[in-house]
PDB file of C-alpha atoms and ligand atoms in Angstrom:
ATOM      1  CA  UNK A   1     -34.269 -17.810  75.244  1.00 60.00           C
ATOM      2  CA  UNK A   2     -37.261 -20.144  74.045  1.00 92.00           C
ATOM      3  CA  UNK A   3     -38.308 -17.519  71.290  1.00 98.00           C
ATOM      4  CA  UNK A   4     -39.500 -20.747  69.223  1.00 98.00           C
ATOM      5  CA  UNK A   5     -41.580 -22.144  72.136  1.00 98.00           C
ATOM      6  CA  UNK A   6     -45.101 -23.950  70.688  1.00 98.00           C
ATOM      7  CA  UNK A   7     -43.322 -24.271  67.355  1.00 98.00           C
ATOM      8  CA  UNK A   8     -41.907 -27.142  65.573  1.00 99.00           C
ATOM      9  CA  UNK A   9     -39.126 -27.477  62.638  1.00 99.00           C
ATOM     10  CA  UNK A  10     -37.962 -29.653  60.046  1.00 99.00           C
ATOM     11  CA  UNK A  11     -34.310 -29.532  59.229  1.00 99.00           C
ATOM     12  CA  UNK A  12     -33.400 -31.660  56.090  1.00 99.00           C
ATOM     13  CA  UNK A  13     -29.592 -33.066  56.431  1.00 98.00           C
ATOM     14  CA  UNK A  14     -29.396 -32.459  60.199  1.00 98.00           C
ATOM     15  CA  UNK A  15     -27.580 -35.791  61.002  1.00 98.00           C
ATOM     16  CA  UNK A  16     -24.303 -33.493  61.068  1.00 98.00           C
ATOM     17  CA  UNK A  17     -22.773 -30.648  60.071  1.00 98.00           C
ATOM     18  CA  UNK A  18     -24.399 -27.196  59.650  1.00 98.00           C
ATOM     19  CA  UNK A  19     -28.014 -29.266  59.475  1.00 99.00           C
ATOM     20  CA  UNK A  20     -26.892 -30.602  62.710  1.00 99.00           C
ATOM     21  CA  UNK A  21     -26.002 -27.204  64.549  1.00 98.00           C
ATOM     22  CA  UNK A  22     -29.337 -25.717  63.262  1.00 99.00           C
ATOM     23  CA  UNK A  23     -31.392 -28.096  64.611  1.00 99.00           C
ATOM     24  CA  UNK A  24     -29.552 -27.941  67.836  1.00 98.00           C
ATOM     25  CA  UNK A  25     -30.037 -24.511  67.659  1.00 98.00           C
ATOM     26  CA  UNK A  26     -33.846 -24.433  66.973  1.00 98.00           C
ATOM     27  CA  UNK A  27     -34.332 -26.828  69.602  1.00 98.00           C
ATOM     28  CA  UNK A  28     -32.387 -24.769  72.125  1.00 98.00           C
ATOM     29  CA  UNK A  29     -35.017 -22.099  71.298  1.00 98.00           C
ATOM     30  CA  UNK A  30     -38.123 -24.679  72.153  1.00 98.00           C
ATOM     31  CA  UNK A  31     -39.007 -25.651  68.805  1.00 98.00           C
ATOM     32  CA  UNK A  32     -39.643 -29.007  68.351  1.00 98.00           C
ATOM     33  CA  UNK A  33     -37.360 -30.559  65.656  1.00 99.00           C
ATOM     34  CA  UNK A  34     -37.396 -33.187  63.079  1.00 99.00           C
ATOM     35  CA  UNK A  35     -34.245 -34.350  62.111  1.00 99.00           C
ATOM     36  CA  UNK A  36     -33.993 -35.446  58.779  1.00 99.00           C
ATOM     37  CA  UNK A  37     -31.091 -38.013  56.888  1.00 98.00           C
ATOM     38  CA  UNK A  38     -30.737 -39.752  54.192  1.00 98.00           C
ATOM     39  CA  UNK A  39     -28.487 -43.222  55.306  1.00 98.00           C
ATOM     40  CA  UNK A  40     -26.854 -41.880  58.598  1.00 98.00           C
ATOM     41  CA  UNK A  41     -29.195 -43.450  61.298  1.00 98.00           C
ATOM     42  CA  UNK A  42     -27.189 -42.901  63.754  1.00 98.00           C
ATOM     43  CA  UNK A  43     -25.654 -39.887  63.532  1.00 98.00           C
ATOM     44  CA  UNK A  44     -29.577 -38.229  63.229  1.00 98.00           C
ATOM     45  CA  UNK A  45     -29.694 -40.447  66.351  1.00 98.00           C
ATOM     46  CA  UNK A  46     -26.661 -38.514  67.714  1.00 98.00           C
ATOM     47  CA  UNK A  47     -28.310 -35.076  67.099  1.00 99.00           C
ATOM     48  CA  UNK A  48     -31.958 -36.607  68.658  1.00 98.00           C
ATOM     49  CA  UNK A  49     -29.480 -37.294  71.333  1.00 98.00           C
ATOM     50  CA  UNK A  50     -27.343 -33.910  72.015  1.00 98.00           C
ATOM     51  CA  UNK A  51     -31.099 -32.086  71.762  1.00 98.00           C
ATOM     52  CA  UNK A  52     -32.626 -34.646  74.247  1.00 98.00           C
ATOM     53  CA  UNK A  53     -29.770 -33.842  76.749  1.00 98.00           C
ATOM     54  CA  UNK A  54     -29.769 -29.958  76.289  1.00 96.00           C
ATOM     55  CA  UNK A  55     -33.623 -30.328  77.607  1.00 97.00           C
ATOM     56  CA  UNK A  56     -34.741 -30.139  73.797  1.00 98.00           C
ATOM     57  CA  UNK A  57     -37.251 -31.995  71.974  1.00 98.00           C
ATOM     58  CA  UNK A  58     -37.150 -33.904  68.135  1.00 99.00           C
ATOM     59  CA  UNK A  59     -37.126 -37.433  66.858  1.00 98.00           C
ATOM     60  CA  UNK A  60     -35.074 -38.714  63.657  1.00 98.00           C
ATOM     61  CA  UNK A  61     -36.746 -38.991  59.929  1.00 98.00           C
ATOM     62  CA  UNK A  62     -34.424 -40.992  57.231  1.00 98.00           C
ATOM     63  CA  UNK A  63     -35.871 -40.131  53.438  1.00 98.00           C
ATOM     64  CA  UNK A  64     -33.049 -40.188  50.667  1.00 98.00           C
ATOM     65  CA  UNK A  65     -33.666 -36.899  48.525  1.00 98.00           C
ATOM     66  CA  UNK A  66     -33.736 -37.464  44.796  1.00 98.00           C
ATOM     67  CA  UNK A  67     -35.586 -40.858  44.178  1.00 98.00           C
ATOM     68  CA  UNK A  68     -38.719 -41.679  43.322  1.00 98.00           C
ATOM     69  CA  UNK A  69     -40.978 -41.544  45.778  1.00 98.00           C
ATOM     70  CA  UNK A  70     -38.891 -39.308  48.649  1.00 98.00           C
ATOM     71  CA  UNK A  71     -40.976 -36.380  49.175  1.00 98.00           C
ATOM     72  CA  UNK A  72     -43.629 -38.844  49.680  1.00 98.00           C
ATOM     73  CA  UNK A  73     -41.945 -40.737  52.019  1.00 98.00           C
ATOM     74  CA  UNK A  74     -40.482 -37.550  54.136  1.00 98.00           C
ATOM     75  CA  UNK A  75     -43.615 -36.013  54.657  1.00 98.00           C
ATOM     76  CA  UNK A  76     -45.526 -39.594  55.527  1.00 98.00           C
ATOM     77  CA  UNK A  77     -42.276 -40.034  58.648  1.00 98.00           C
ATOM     78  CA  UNK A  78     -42.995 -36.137  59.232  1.00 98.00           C
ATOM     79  CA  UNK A  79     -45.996 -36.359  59.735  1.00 98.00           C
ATOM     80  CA  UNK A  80     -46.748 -39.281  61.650  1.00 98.00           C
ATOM     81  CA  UNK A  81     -43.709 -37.893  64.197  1.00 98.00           C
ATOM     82  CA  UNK A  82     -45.172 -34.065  63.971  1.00 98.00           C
ATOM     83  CA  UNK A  83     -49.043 -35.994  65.100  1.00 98.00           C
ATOM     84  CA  UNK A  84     -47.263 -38.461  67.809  1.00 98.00           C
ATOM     85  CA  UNK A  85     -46.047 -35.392  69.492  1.00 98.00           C
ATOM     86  CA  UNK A  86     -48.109 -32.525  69.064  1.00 98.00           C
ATOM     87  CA  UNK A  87     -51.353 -34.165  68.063  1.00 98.00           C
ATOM     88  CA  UNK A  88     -51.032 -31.886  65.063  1.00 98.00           C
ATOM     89  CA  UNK A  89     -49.315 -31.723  61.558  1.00 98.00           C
ATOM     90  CA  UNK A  90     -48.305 -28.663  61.771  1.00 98.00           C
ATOM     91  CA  UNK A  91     -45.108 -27.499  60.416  1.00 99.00           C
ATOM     92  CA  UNK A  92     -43.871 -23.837  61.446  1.00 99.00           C
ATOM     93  CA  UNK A  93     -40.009 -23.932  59.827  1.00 99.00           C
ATOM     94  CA  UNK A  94     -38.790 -25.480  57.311  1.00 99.00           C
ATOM     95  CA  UNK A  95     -34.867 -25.460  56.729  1.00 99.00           C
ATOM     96  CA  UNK A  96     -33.611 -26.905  53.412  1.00 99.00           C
ATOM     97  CA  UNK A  97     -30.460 -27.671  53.919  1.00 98.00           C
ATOM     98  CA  UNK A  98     -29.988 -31.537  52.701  1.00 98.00           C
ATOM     99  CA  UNK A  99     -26.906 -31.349  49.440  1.00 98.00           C
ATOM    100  CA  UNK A 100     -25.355 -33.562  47.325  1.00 97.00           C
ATOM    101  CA  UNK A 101     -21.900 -32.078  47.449  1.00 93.00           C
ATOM    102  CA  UNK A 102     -18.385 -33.569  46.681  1.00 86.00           C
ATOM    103  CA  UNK A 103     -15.317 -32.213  47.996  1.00 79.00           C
ATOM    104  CA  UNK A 104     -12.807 -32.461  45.247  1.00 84.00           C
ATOM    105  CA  UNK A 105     -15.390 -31.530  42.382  1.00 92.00           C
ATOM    106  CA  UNK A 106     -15.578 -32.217  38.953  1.00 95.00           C
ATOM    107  CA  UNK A 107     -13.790 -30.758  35.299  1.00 95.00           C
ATOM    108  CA  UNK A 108     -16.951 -29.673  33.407  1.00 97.00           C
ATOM    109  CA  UNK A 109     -15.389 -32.326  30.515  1.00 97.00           C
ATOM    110  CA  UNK A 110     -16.012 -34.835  32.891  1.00 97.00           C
ATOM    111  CA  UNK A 111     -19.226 -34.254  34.547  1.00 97.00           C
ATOM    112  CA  UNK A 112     -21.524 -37.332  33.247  1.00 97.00           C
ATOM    113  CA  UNK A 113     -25.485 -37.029  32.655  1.00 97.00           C
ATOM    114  CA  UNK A 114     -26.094 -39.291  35.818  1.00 97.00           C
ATOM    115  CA  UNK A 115     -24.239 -36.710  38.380  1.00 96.00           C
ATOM    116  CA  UNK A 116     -25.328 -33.806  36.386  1.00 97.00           C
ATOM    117  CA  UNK A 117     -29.052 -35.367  37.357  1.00 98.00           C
ATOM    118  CA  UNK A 118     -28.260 -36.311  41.067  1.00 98.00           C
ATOM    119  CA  UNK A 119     -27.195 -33.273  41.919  1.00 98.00           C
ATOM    120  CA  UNK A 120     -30.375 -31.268  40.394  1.00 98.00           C
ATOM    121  CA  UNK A 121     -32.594 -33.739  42.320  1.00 98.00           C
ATOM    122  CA  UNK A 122     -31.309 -33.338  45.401  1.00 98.00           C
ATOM    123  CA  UNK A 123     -29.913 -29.665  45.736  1.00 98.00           C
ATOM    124  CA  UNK A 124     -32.981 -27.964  43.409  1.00 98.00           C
ATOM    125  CA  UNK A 125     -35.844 -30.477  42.486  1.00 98.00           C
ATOM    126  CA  UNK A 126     -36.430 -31.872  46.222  1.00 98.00           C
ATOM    127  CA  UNK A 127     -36.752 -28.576  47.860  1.00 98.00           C
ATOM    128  CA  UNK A 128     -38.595 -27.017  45.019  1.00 98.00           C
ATOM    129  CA  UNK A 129     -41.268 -30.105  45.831  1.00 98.00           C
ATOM    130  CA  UNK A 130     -40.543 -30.063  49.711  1.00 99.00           C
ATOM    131  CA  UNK A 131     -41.548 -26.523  50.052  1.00 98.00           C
ATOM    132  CA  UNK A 132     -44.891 -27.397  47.625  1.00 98.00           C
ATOM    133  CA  UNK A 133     -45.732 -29.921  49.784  1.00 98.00           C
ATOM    134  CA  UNK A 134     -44.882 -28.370  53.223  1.00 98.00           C
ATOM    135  CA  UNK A 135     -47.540 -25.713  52.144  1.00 97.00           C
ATOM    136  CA  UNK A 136     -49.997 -27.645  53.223  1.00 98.00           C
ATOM    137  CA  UNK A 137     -48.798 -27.931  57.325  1.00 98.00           C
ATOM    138  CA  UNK A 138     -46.905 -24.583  57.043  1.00 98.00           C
ATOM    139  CA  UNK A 139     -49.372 -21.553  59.165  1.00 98.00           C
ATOM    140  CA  UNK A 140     -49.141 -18.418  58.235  1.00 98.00           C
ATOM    141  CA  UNK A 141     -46.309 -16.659  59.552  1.00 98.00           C
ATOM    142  CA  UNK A 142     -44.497 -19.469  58.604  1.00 98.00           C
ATOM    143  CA  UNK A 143     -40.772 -19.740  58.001  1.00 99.00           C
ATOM    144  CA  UNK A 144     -38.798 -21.215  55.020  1.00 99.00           C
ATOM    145  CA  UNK A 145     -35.006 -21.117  54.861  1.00 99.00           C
ATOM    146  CA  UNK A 146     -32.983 -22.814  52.258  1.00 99.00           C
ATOM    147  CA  UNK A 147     -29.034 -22.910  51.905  1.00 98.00           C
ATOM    148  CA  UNK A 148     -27.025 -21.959  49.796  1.00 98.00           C
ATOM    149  CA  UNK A 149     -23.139 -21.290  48.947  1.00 98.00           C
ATOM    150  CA  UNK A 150     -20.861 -18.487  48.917  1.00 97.00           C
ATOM    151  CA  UNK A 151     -19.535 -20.894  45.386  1.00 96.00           C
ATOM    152  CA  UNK A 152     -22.690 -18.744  44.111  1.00 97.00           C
ATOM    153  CA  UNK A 153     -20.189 -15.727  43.569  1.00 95.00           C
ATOM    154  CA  UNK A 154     -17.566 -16.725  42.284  1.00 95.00           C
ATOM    155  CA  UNK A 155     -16.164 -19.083  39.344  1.00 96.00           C
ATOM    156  CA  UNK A 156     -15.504 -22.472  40.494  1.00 95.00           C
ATOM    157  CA  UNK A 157     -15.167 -24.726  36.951  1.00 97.00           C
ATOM    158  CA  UNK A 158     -14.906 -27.994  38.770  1.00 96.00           C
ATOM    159  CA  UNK A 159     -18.174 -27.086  41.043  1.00 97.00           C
ATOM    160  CA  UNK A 160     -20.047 -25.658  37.957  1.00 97.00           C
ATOM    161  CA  UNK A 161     -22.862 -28.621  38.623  1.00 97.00           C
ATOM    162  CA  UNK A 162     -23.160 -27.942  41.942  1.00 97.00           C
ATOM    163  CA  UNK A 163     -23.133 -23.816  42.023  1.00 97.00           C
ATOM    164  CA  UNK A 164     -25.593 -24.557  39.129  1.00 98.00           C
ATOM    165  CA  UNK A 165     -28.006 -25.808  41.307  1.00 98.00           C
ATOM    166  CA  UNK A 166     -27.219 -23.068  44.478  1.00 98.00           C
ATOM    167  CA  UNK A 167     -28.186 -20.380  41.520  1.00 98.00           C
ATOM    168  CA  UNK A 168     -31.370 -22.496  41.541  1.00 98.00           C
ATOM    169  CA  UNK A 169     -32.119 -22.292  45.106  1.00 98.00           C
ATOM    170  CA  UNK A 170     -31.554 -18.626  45.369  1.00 98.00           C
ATOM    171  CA  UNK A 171     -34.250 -17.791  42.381  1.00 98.00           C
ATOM    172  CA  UNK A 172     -36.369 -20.462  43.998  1.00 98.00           C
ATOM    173  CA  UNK A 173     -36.453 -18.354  47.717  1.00 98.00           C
ATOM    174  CA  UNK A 174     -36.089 -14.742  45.943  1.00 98.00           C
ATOM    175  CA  UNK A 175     -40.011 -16.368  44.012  1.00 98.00           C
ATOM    176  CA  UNK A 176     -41.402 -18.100  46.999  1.00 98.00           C
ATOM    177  CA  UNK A 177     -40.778 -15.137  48.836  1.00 98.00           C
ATOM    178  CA  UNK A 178     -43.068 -13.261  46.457  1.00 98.00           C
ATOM    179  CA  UNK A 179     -45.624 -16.141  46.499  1.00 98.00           C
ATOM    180  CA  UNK A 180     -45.724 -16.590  49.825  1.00 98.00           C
ATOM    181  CA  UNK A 181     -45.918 -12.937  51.658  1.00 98.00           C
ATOM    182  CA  UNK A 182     -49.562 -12.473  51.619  1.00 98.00           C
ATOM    183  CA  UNK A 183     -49.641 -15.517  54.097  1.00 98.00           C
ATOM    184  CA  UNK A 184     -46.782 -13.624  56.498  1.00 98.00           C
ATOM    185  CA  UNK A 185     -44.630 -16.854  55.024  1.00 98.00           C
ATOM    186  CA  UNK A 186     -40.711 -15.839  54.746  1.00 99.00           C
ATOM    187  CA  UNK A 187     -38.100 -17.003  52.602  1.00 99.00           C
ATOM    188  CA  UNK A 188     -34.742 -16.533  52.649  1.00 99.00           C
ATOM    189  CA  UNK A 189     -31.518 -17.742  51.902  1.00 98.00           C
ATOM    190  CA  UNK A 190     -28.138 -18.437  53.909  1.00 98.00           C
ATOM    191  CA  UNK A 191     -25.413 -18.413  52.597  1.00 98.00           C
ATOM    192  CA  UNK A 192     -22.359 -20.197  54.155  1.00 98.00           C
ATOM    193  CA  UNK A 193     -18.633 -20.219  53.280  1.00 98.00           C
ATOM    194  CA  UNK A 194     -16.341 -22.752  53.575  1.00 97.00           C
ATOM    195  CA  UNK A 195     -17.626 -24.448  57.005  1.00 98.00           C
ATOM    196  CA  UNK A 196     -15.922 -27.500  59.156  1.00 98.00           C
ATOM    197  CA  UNK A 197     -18.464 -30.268  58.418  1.00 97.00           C
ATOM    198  CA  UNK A 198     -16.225 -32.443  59.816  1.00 95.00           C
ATOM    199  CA  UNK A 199     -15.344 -33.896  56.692  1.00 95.00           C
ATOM    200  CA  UNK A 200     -11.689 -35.784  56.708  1.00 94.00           C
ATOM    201  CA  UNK A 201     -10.091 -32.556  54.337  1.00 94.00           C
ATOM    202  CA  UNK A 202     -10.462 -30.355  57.626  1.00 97.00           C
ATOM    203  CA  UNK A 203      -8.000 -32.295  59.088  1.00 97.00           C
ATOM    204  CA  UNK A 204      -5.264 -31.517  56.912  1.00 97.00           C
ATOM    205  CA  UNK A 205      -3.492 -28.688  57.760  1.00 97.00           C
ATOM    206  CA  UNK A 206      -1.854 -27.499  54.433  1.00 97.00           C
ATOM    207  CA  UNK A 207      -5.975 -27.266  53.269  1.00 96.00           C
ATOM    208  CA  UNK A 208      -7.017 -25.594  56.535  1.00 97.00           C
ATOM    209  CA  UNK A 209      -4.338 -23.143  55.947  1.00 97.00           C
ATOM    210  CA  UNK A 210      -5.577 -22.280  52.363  1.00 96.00           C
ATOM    211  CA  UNK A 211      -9.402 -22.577  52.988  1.00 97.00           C
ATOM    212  CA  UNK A 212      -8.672 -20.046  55.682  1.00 97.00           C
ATOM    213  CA  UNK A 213      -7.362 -17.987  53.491  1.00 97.00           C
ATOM    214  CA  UNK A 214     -10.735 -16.962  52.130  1.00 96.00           C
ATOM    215  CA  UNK A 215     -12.210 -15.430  54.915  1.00 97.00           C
ATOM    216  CA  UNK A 216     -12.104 -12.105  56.131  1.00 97.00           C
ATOM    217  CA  UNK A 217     -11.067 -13.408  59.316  1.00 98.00           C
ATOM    218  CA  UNK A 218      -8.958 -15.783  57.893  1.00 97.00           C
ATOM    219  CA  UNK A 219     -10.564 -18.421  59.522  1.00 98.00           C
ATOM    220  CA  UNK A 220     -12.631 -21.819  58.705  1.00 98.00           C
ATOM    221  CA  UNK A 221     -16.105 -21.346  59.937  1.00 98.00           C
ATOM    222  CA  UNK A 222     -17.907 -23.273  62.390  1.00 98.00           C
ATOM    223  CA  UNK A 223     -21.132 -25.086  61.706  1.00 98.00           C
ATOM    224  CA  UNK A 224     -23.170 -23.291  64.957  1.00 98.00           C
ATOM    225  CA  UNK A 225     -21.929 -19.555  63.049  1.00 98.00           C
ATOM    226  CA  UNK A 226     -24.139 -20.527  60.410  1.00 99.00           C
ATOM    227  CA  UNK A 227     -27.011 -22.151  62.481  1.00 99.00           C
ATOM    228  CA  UNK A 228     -27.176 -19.001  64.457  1.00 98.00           C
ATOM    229  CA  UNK A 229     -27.981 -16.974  61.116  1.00 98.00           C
ATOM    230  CA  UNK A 230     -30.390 -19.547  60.439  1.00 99.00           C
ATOM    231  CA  UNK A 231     -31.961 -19.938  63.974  1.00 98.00           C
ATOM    232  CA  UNK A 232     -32.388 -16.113  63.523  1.00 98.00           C
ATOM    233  CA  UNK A 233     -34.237 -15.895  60.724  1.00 98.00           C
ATOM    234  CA  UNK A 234     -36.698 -18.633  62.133  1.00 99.00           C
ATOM    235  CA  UNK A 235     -37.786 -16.147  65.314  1.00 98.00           C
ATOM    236  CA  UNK A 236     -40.154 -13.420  65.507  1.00 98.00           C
ATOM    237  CA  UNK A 237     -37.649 -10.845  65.269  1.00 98.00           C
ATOM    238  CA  UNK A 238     -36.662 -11.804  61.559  1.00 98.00           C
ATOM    239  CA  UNK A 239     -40.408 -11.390  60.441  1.00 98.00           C
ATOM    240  CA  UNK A 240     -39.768  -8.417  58.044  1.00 98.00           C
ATOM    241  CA  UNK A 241     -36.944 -10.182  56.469  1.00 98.00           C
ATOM    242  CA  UNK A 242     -38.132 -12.133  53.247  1.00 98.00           C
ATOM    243  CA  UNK A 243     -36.639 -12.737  49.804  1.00 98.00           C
ATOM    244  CA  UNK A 244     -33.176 -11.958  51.435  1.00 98.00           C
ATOM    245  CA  UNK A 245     -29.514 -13.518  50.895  1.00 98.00           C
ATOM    246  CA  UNK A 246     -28.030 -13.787  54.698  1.00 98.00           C
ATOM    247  CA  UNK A 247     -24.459 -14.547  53.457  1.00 98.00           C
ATOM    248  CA  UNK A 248     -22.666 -16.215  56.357  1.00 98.00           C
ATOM    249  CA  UNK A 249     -19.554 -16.883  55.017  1.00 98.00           C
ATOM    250  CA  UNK A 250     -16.938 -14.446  57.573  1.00 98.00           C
ATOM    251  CA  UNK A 251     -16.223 -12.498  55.006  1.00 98.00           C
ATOM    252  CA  UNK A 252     -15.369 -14.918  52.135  1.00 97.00           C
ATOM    253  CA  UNK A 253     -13.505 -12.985  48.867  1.00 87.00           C
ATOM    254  CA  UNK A 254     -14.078  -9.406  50.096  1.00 91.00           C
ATOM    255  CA  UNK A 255     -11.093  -8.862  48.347  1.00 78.00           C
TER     256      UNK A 255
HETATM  257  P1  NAP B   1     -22.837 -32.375  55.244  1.00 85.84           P
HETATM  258  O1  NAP B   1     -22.048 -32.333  56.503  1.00 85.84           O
HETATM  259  O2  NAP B   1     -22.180 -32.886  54.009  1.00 85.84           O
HETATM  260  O3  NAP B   1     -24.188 -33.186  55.526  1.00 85.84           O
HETATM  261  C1  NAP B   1     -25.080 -33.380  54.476  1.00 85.84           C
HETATM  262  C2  NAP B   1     -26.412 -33.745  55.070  1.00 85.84           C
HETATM  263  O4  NAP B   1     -27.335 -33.926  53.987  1.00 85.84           O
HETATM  264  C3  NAP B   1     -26.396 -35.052  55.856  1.00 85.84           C
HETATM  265  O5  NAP B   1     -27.300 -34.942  56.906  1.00 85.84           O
HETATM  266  C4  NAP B   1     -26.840 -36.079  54.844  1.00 85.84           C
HETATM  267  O6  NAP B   1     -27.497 -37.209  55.434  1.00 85.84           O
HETATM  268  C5  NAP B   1     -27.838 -35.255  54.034  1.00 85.84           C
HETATM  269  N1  NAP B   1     -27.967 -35.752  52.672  1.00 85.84           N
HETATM  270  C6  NAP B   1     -26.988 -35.864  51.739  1.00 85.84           C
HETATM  271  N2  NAP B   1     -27.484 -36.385  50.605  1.00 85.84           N
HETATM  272  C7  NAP B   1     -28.790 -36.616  50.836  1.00 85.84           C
HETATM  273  C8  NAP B   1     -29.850 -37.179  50.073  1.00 85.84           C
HETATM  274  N3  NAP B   1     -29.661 -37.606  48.827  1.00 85.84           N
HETATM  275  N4  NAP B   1     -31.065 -37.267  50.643  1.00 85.84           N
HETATM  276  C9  NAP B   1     -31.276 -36.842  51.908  1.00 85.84           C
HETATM  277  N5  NAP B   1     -30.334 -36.311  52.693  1.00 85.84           N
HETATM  278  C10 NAP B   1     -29.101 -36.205  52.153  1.00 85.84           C
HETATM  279  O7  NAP B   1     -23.416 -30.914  54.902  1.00 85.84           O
HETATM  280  P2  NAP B   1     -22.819 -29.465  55.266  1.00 85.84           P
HETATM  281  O8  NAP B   1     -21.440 -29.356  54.736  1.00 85.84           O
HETATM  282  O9  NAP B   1     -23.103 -29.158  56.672  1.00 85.84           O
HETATM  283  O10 NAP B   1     -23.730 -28.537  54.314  1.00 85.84           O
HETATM  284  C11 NAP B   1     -25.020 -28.143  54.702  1.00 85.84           C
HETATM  285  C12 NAP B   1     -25.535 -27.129  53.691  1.00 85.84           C
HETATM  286  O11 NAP B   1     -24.618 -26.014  53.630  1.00 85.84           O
HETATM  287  C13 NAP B   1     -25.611 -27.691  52.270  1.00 85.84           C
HETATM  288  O12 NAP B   1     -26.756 -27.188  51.615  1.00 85.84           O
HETATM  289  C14 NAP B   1     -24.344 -27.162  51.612  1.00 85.84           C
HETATM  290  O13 NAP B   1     -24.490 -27.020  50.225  1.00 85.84           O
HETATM  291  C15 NAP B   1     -24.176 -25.829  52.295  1.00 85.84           C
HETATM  292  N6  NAP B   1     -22.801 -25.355  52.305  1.00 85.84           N
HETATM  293  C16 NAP B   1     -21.846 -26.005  53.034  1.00 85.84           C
HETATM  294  C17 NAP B   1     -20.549 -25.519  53.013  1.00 85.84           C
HETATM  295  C18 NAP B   1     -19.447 -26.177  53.816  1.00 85.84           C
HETATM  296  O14 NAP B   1     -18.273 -25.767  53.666  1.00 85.84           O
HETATM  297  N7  NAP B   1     -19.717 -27.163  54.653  1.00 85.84           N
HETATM  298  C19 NAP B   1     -20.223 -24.390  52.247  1.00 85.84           C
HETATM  299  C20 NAP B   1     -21.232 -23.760  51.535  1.00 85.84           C
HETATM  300  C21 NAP B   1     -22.502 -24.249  51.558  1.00 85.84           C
HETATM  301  P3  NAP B   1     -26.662 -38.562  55.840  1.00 85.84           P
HETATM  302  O15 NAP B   1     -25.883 -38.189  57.081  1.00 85.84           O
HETATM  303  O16 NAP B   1     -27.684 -39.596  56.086  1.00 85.84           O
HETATM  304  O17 NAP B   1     -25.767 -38.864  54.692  1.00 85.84           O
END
């Protein structure tokens, strides 16, 4: 336990879901964790919360992704909380996680420049600038993590946008891996399947039964079997993993 003692974290979209778990899980290892939303006060106040009482540390950061003026406003609320509680700015992990997503998806004939555009700028553009700006607190030995989706492997027509921009997070970690290893700085990317956000369409059991379907162990996963992938690949023992796609999807489509 504790094997992120001394270090802190920022995890963006960690008022619930997977985002949530992770920085649960991070915290639970001693790193200190900044959890980031967009609207959701207080849910991030929930996860501040659930850390607090599990003897963790973090404190909540709202910055909508993909408007003008958000990675200057996340990294002004990062760090002003990283220097109220460590005295420093500096940031050891960074897990990009934050998505634009929508459940039922779009027909490519209907997609419309505006979502083509919000989707980009929250899912590719904002980590693409998060991770050039995190450069700057991130030490060497450093850890960068971004998500992705299992939709990455297949073809899903009315998720083209948003598996577009997944592709686009993959190249961006396989690059910034490159970039980044002379300074002991890993990338990687996770890769979850289909995952109980708690979103309503979990609840209904004719879709549980086919989303289970998909797995190998014909299952829905749960948001703390991806974290732990993630948490992983944050410690010391993940340091000569970099450039690599962690898929942690049970198993989706083996065949
Ligand atoms: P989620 O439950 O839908 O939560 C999304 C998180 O992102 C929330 O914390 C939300 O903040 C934040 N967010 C959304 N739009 C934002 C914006 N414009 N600016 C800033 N923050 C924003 O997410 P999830 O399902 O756990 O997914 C987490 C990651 O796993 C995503 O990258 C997703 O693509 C990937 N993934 C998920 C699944 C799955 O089945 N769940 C499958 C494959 C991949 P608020 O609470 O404030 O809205």
């Amino acid at each position: 336990m504790n094997k992120l003692s001394g270090k802190t974290a920022l995890v963006t979209g960690s008022s619930r879901g997977i985002g949530r778990a992770t920085a649960i899980g991070l915290a639970r290892e001693g790193a200190l964790v900044a959890v980031h939303y967009a609207h959701n006060e207080q849910a991030a106040q929930e996860t501040v919360e659930l850390i607090e009482k599990d003897g963790g540390r973090a404190f909540r950061l709202g910055a909508e992704l993909g408007v003008p003026g958000d990675i200057d406003q996340l990294f002004s609320g990062l760090e002003a909380g990283l220097r109220e509680h460590t005295g420093k700015t500096t940031l050891d992990i960074l897990v990009n996680n934050a998505c634009e997503t929508s459940a039922t998806g779009t027909a490519p004939e209907d997609v419309s420049v505006e979502e083509f555009d919000r989707f980009f700028a929250v899912n590719a553009k904002a980590p693409f600038f998060i991770i050039q700006r995190a450069l700057g607190l991130i030490p060497d030995g450093g850890r960068v993590i971004n998500i992705s989706s299992g939709l990455t492997r297949v073809a899903n027509p009315s998720h083209t946008v948003y598996t577009m921009t997944k592709g686009a997070i993959e190249q961006l970690s396989r690059t910034f891996a490159r970039h980044l290893a002379p300074r002991g700085i890993t990338v990687n990317t996770v890769i979850p399947g289909i995952t109980d956000n708690g979103n309503p369409v979990f609840k209904i059991p004719e879709a549980r039964e086919q989303m289970s379907q998909l797995s190998a162990f014909k299952r829905i996963g749960e948001p703390e079997e991806v974290a732990d992938v993630i948490v992983f690949l944050a410690t010391d023992e993940a340091r000569w993993i970099t450039g690599a796609q962690l898929d942690a999807s049970g198993g989706s489509l083996l065949g």
